[in-house]
Amino acid sequence: SKQSDSLYNLLVAEDEATGELYFSGTASAIISIISLTIMFIIMYKTGGGKPSLARGKNSKLTFEGMDWFRWLMIALCLAIGINIVFASLGLLQVADYKEAADNLYSVGLGAGLLLYGIFSPFAEELVFRGILFTQGKTLMKPVYAAILSAVLFGLYHGNSIQMVYSFALGLVLAYAYHYSGQFIVPVVLHAIINVIVYVSTNLGMFYDDGSQLTTGVILLVMGVWLLSRN
């Protein structure tokens, strides 16, 4: 039937050179969404659920409207700044990252927004901040727990460029969680960053000719300065 043919074409792609069939970007996104949902449920149950997440609580502070704005500016300045600097220096053409990026951006826009804007942030934050960071704080100082969880978060992404980017982002998200004491804070920050960077990259807004380098450096400096004010 036409409907089954359309579904097949949506989920299966063919390599033009070899004729081999493989899952399309949309199919990969659907599989990732299902896998991340299952991982979230398992890790939430085995990791202690709400009691584990509550270990991030910093009872000395409240987290209000301006705190959301300040942390969002910190996260965006650093995330966009790093992407611009990497692109300007030509680092996004590194082979292992380029292969990962081809898979990342082969996903349809709608599926990509669901995957990177909702499912991935929840699952990754539960594992790396909600469980690893909070459990780590029971064994070592918070700064060391943040570094350890950020290192593991970087390694999880599996390529040189995303390792550096994810390590830096992981430190910021761990600090935001520790500062706010609310698990939803790093989840929302992570989701917004993912969506903005994903859409910006899809629109080709990061150039590799060096023309944006100054802008990237300014954003990084602003992000670090705002972070130092907390």
C-alpha angles and dihedrals in degrees: 000000000000092000093053090046090051091049091049092050090048094053103033129057132185128224105236093210100047103018090232118149122230140165113282122235089260092053091048090051092051091049090048092049091052092045093048092048091052091045091050092053094046095046092045091053098041094038095060099262116225096001090057093047090048090063087078090066116126102194094188094071140053123213114218142159099294090046089058090050094047095048092045090054091048093050095044095045092051097040096046092038093054092047092050093047092047091048093046091052091049092244093132088071092066107127101238093047093045091055091049091046092051089057092042095054097037087080116101113258095247094048090044093054091051093046100042098029101046120005100038096048093050095047096041094045092050092053102038104030105015095049113010096041097041093044089046091056089062090059104035144009115298092247091057092045089051092050093047094049090046092051091051090046090054094047090049090065091060105213133085099246097044090045091063094040094046092046091056092043091047092056092051093047092048090050091048090051093047092046096047101032088215121114091206091065098069090038093056093042091049092048094050092047092049094050095046095046092043093051093041092052092047089053092049095241095147112077127201097207097088094249093119098044095104091050091050093050092048091052091049092050091048091050093049091046093051090047091052090056092066 
